[in-house]
mmCIF file with all atom_site columns, C-alpha atoms in Angstrom:
data_model
loop_
_atom_site.group_PDB
_atom_site.id
_atom_site.type_symbol
_atom_site.label_atom_id
_atom_site.label_alt_id
_atom_site.label_comp_id
_atom_site.label_asym_id
_atom_site.label_entity_id
_atom_site.label_seq_id
_atom_site.pdbx_PDB_ins_code
_atom_site.Cartn_x
_atom_site.Cartn_y
_atom_site.Cartn_z
_atom_site.occupancy
_atom_site.B_iso_or_equiv
_atom_site.pdbx_formal_charge
_atom_site.auth_seq_id
_atom_site.auth_comp_id
_atom_site.auth_asym_id
_atom_site.auth_atom_id
_atom_site.pdbx_PDB_model_num
ATOM 1   C CA . UNK A 1 1   ? -8.750  10.810  -17.040 1.00 0.00 ? 11  UNK A CA 1
ATOM 2   C CA . UNK A 1 2   ? -5.837  10.918  -14.680 1.00 0.00 ? 12  UNK A CA 1
ATOM 3   C CA . UNK A 1 3   ? -5.738  11.690  -11.006 1.00 0.00 ? 13  UNK A CA 1
ATOM 4   C CA . UNK A 1 4   ? -3.760  11.688  -7.816  1.00 0.00 ? 14  UNK A CA 1
ATOM 5   C CA . UNK A 1 5   ? -4.665  11.929  -4.175  1.00 0.00 ? 15  UNK A CA 1
ATOM 6   C CA . UNK A 1 6   ? -3.695  11.155  -0.608  1.00 0.00 ? 16  UNK A CA 1
ATOM 7   C CA . UNK A 1 7   ? -5.076  8.757   1.922   1.00 0.00 ? 17  UNK A CA 1
ATOM 8   C CA . UNK A 1 8   ? -4.335  6.679   4.971   1.00 0.00 ? 18  UNK A CA 1
ATOM 9   C CA . UNK A 1 9   ? -3.751  2.905   4.932   1.00 0.00 ? 19  UNK A CA 1
ATOM 10  C CA . UNK A 1 10  ? -3.407  0.239   7.607   1.00 0.00 ? 20  UNK A CA 1
ATOM 11  C CA . UNK A 1 11  ? -3.784  -3.531  7.655   1.00 0.00 ? 21  UNK A CA 1
ATOM 12  C CA . UNK A 1 12  ? -3.988  -6.194  10.380  1.00 0.00 ? 22  UNK A CA 1
ATOM 13  C CA . UNK A 1 13  ? -4.231  -9.938  9.973   1.00 0.00 ? 23  UNK A CA 1
ATOM 14  C CA . UNK A 1 14  ? -2.946  -13.425 10.637  1.00 0.00 ? 24  UNK A CA 1
ATOM 15  C CA . UNK A 1 15  ? -1.416  -16.231 8.570   1.00 0.00 ? 25  UNK A CA 1
ATOM 16  C CA . UNK A 1 16  ? -1.563  -20.000 8.930   1.00 0.00 ? 26  UNK A CA 1
ATOM 17  C CA . UNK A 1 17  ? 1.060   -22.163 7.150   1.00 0.00 ? 27  UNK A CA 1
ATOM 18  C CA . UNK A 1 18  ? 0.410   -25.864 6.575   1.00 0.00 ? 28  UNK A CA 1
ATOM 19  C CA . UNK A 1 19  ? 3.370   -27.961 5.289   1.00 0.00 ? 29  UNK A CA 1
ATOM 20  C CA . UNK A 1 20  ? 2.364   -30.045 2.267   1.00 0.00 ? 30  UNK A CA 1
ATOM 21  C CA . UNK A 1 21  ? 5.792   -31.589 1.478   1.00 0.00 ? 31  UNK A CA 1
ATOM 22  C CA . UNK A 1 22  ? 8.750   -30.907 -0.779  1.00 0.00 ? 32  UNK A CA 1
ATOM 23  C CA . UNK A 1 23  ? 9.412   -27.520 0.812   1.00 0.00 ? 33  UNK A CA 1
ATOM 24  C CA . UNK A 1 24  ? 5.927   -26.301 -0.111  1.00 0.00 ? 34  UNK A CA 1
ATOM 25  C CA . UNK A 1 25  ? 3.406   -24.841 2.304   1.00 0.00 ? 35  UNK A CA 1
ATOM 26  C CA . UNK A 1 26  ? -0.243  -24.031 1.832   1.00 0.00 ? 36  UNK A CA 1
ATOM 27  C CA . UNK A 1 27  ? -1.025  -20.708 3.441   1.00 0.00 ? 37  UNK A CA 1
ATOM 28  C CA . UNK A 1 28  ? -4.242  -19.090 4.556   1.00 0.00 ? 38  UNK A CA 1
ATOM 29  C CA . UNK A 1 29  ? -4.225  -15.375 5.359   1.00 0.00 ? 39  UNK A CA 1
ATOM 30  C CA . UNK A 1 30  ? -7.071  -13.355 6.746   1.00 0.00 ? 40  UNK A CA 1
ATOM 31  C CA . UNK A 1 31  ? -7.413  -9.834  8.022   1.00 0.00 ? 41  UNK A CA 1
ATOM 32  C CA . UNK A 1 32  ? -8.843  -6.388  7.637   1.00 0.00 ? 42  UNK A CA 1
ATOM 33  C CA . UNK A 1 33  ? -7.437  -3.513  5.620   1.00 0.00 ? 43  UNK A CA 1
ATOM 34  C CA . UNK A 1 34  ? -8.442  0.142   5.756   1.00 0.00 ? 44  UNK A CA 1
ATOM 35  C CA . UNK A 1 35  ? -7.656  1.764   2.402   1.00 0.00 ? 45  UNK A CA 1
ATOM 36  C CA . UNK A 1 36  ? -9.347  5.083   1.714   1.00 0.00 ? 46  UNK A CA 1
ATOM 37  C CA . UNK A 1 37  ? -8.551  8.176   -0.333  1.00 0.00 ? 47  UNK A CA 1
ATOM 38  C CA . UNK A 1 38  ? -10.635 11.244  0.505   1.00 0.00 ? 48  UNK A CA 1
ATOM 39  C CA . UNK A 1 39  ? -9.411  13.802  -2.006  1.00 0.00 ? 49  UNK A CA 1
ATOM 40  C CA . UNK A 1 40  ? -8.577  13.007  -5.627  1.00 0.00 ? 50  UNK A CA 1
ATOM 41  C CA . UNK A 1 41  ? -7.948  15.551  -8.364  1.00 0.00 ? 51  UNK A CA 1
ATOM 42  C CA . UNK A 1 42  ? -6.536  15.501  -11.857 1.00 0.00 ? 52  UNK A CA 1
ATOM 43  C CA . UNK A 1 43  ? -7.066  16.167  -15.520 1.00 0.00 ? 53  UNK A CA 1
ATOM 44  C CA . UNK A 1 44  ? -9.637  14.889  -17.967 1.00 0.00 ? 54  UNK A CA 1
ATOM 45  C CA . UNK A 1 45  ? -10.396 15.219  -21.650 1.00 0.00 ? 55  UNK A CA 1
ATOM 46  C CA . UNK A 1 46  ? -13.164 14.521  -24.136 1.00 0.00 ? 56  UNK A CA 1
ATOM 47  C CA . UNK A 1 47  ? -13.088 14.111  -27.913 1.00 0.00 ? 57  UNK A CA 1
ATOM 48  C CA . UNK A 1 48  ? -16.307 14.627  -29.909 1.00 0.00 ? 58  UNK A CA 1
ATOM 49  C CA . UNK A 1 49  ? -15.704 14.419  -33.633 1.00 0.00 ? 59  UNK A CA 1
ATOM 50  C CA . UNK A 1 50  ? -12.978 16.969  -34.356 1.00 0.00 ? 60  UNK A CA 1
ATOM 51  C CA . UNK A 1 51  ? -13.587 18.937  -31.151 1.00 0.00 ? 61  UNK A CA 1
ATOM 52  C CA . UNK A 1 52  ? -11.459 18.279  -28.074 1.00 0.00 ? 62  UNK A CA 1
ATOM 53  C CA . UNK A 1 53  ? -11.981 19.622  -24.533 1.00 0.00 ? 63  UNK A CA 1
ATOM 54  C CA . UNK A 1 54  ? -9.669  19.355  -21.515 1.00 0.00 ? 64  UNK A CA 1
ATOM 55  C CA . UNK A 1 55  ? -10.188 20.259  -17.865 1.00 0.00 ? 65  UNK A CA 1
ATOM 56  C CA . UNK A 1 56  ? -8.619  20.018  -14.387 1.00 0.00 ? 66  UNK A CA 1
ATOM 57  C CA . UNK A 1 57  ? -10.533 19.480  -11.204 1.00 0.00 ? 67  UNK A CA 1
ATOM 58  C CA . UNK A 1 58  ? -11.360 17.646  -8.017  1.00 0.00 ? 68  UNK A CA 1
ATOM 59  C CA . UNK A 1 59  ? -13.235 14.356  -8.333  1.00 0.00 ? 69  UNK A CA 1
ATOM 60  C CA . UNK A 1 60  ? -16.882 14.596  -7.201  1.00 0.00 ? 70  UNK A CA 1
ATOM 61  C CA . UNK A 1 61  ? -19.936 12.329  -7.511  1.00 0.00 ? 71  UNK A CA 1
ATOM 62  C CA . UNK A 1 62  ? -22.485 13.803  -9.908  1.00 0.00 ? 72  UNK A CA 1
ATOM 63  C CA . UNK A 1 63  ? -26.138 13.062  -9.130  1.00 0.00 ? 73  UNK A CA 1
ATOM 64  C CA . UNK A 1 64  ? -28.567 13.127  -12.043 1.00 0.00 ? 74  UNK A CA 1
ATOM 65  C CA . UNK A 1 65  ? -32.085 11.898  -12.647 1.00 0.00 ? 75  UNK A CA 1
ATOM 66  C CA . UNK A 1 66  ? -33.175 10.754  -16.110 1.00 0.00 ? 76  UNK A CA 1
ATOM 67  C CA . UNK A 1 67  ? -36.922 10.617  -16.727 1.00 0.00 ? 77  UNK A CA 1
ATOM 68  C CA . UNK A 1 68  ? -38.106 8.528   -19.671 1.00 0.00 ? 78  UNK A CA 1
ATOM 69  C CA . UNK A 1 69  ? -41.444 6.994   -20.731 1.00 0.00 ? 79  UNK A CA 1
ATOM 70  C CA . UNK A 1 70  ? -40.357 3.650   -19.227 1.00 0.00 ? 80  UNK A CA 1
ATOM 71  C CA . UNK A 1 71  ? -39.480 5.120   -15.806 1.00 0.00 ? 81  UNK A CA 1
ATOM 72  C CA . UNK A 1 72  ? -36.979 7.137   -13.793 1.00 0.00 ? 82  UNK A CA 1
ATOM 73  C CA . UNK A 1 73  ? -33.272 6.399   -13.489 1.00 0.00 ? 83  UNK A CA 1
ATOM 74  C CA . UNK A 1 74  ? -31.149 7.902   -10.691 1.00 0.00 ? 84  UNK A CA 1
ATOM 75  C CA . UNK A 1 75  ? -27.480 8.131   -11.691 1.00 0.00 ? 85  UNK A CA 1
ATOM 76  C CA . UNK A 1 76  ? -24.446 8.686   -9.455  1.00 0.00 ? 86  UNK A CA 1
ATOM 77  C CA . UNK A 1 77  ? -21.285 9.064   -11.528 1.00 0.00 ? 87  UNK A CA 1
ATOM 78  C CA . UNK A 1 78  ? -17.753 9.899   -10.337 1.00 0.00 ? 88  UNK A CA 1
ATOM 79  C CA . UNK A 1 79  ? -16.171 12.612  -12.472 1.00 0.00 ? 89  UNK A CA 1
ATOM 80  C CA . UNK A 1 80  ? -13.699 15.465  -12.299 1.00 0.00 ? 90  UNK A CA 1
ATOM 81  C CA . UNK A 1 81  ? -15.659 17.447  -14.922 1.00 0.00 ? 91  UNK A CA 1
ATOM 82  C CA . UNK A 1 82  ? -17.898 19.920  -13.154 1.00 0.00 ? 92  UNK A CA 1
ATOM 83  C CA . UNK A 1 83  ? -21.040 20.872  -15.070 1.00 0.00 ? 93  UNK A CA 1
ATOM 84  C CA . UNK A 1 84  ? -23.468 23.653  -14.174 1.00 0.00 ? 94  UNK A CA 1
ATOM 85  C CA . UNK A 1 85  ? -26.856 22.557  -12.924 1.00 0.00 ? 95  UNK A CA 1
ATOM 86  C CA . UNK A 1 86  ? -25.661 19.100  -11.830 1.00 0.00 ? 96  UNK A CA 1
ATOM 87  C CA . UNK A 1 87  ? -25.782 18.379  -8.097  1.00 0.00 ? 97  UNK A CA 1
ATOM 88  C CA . UNK A 1 88  ? -22.576 16.864  -6.672  1.00 0.00 ? 98  UNK A CA 1
ATOM 89  C CA . UNK A 1 89  ? -21.332 15.304  -3.445  1.00 0.00 ? 99  UNK A CA 1
ATOM 90  C CA . UNK A 1 90  ? -17.884 14.405  -2.095  1.00 0.00 ? 100 UNK A CA 1
ATOM 91  C CA . UNK A 1 91  ? -16.094 11.512  -3.797  1.00 0.00 ? 101 UNK A CA 1
ATOM 92  C CA . UNK A 1 92  ? -14.332 8.989   -1.567  1.00 0.00 ? 102 UNK A CA 1
ATOM 93  C CA . UNK A 1 93  ? -12.463 5.979   -2.921  1.00 0.00 ? 103 UNK A CA 1
ATOM 94  C CA . UNK A 1 94  ? -12.772 3.308   -0.219  1.00 0.00 ? 104 UNK A CA 1
ATOM 95  C CA . UNK A 1 95  ? -11.344 -0.181  -0.777  1.00 0.00 ? 105 UNK A CA 1
ATOM 96  C CA . UNK A 1 96  ? -11.540 -1.150  2.906   1.00 0.00 ? 106 UNK A CA 1
ATOM 97  C CA . UNK A 1 97  ? -12.788 -4.530  4.022   1.00 0.00 ? 107 UNK A CA 1
ATOM 98  C CA . UNK A 1 98  ? -12.007 -8.030  5.170   1.00 0.00 ? 108 UNK A CA 1
ATOM 99  C CA . UNK A 1 99  ? -9.552  -10.101 3.146   1.00 0.00 ? 109 UNK A CA 1
ATOM 100 C CA . UNK A 1 100 ? -9.071  -13.849 2.810   1.00 0.00 ? 110 UNK A CA 1
ATOM 101 C CA . UNK A 1 101 ? -6.178  -15.225 0.750   1.00 0.00 ? 111 UNK A CA 1
ATOM 102 C CA . UNK A 1 102 ? -5.268  -18.819 -0.011  1.00 0.00 ? 112 UNK A CA 1
ATOM 103 C CA . UNK A 1 103 ? -1.878  -19.552 -1.498  1.00 0.00 ? 113 UNK A CA 1
ATOM 104 C CA . UNK A 1 104 ? 1.082   -21.845 -1.944  1.00 0.00 ? 114 UNK A CA 1
ATOM 105 C CA . UNK A 1 105 ? 4.582   -20.869 -0.849  1.00 0.00 ? 115 UNK A CA 1
ATOM 106 C CA . UNK A 1 106 ? 8.002   -22.426 -1.389  1.00 0.00 ? 116 UNK A CA 1
ATOM 107 C CA . UNK A 1 107 ? 10.574  -22.165 1.375   1.00 0.00 ? 117 UNK A CA 1
ATOM 108 C CA . UNK A 1 108 ? 14.337  -22.189 0.661   1.00 0.00 ? 118 UNK A CA 1
#
């Protein structure tokens, strides 16, 4: 499956450099980043034996419930293949959160 979409991104943070000698510095970065895409669409395909199917569509979250002798399983699966009789909700790709990075840098 392939897709493309649009979203808004921003990041704020701080960095602390600690000289460790020989032009090297240990660095510690921390901050928060908002990275979210609200609308993604694209193409998909499926190959079953010799049969191939292709489709285009907006990504949605499909909600299904599988009932088996051992219990009930509630599934929520992102997909751009829309199937009749399957309940869906909006799909949102959200990679937002706090970040902490530790690294080593070399200054010239």
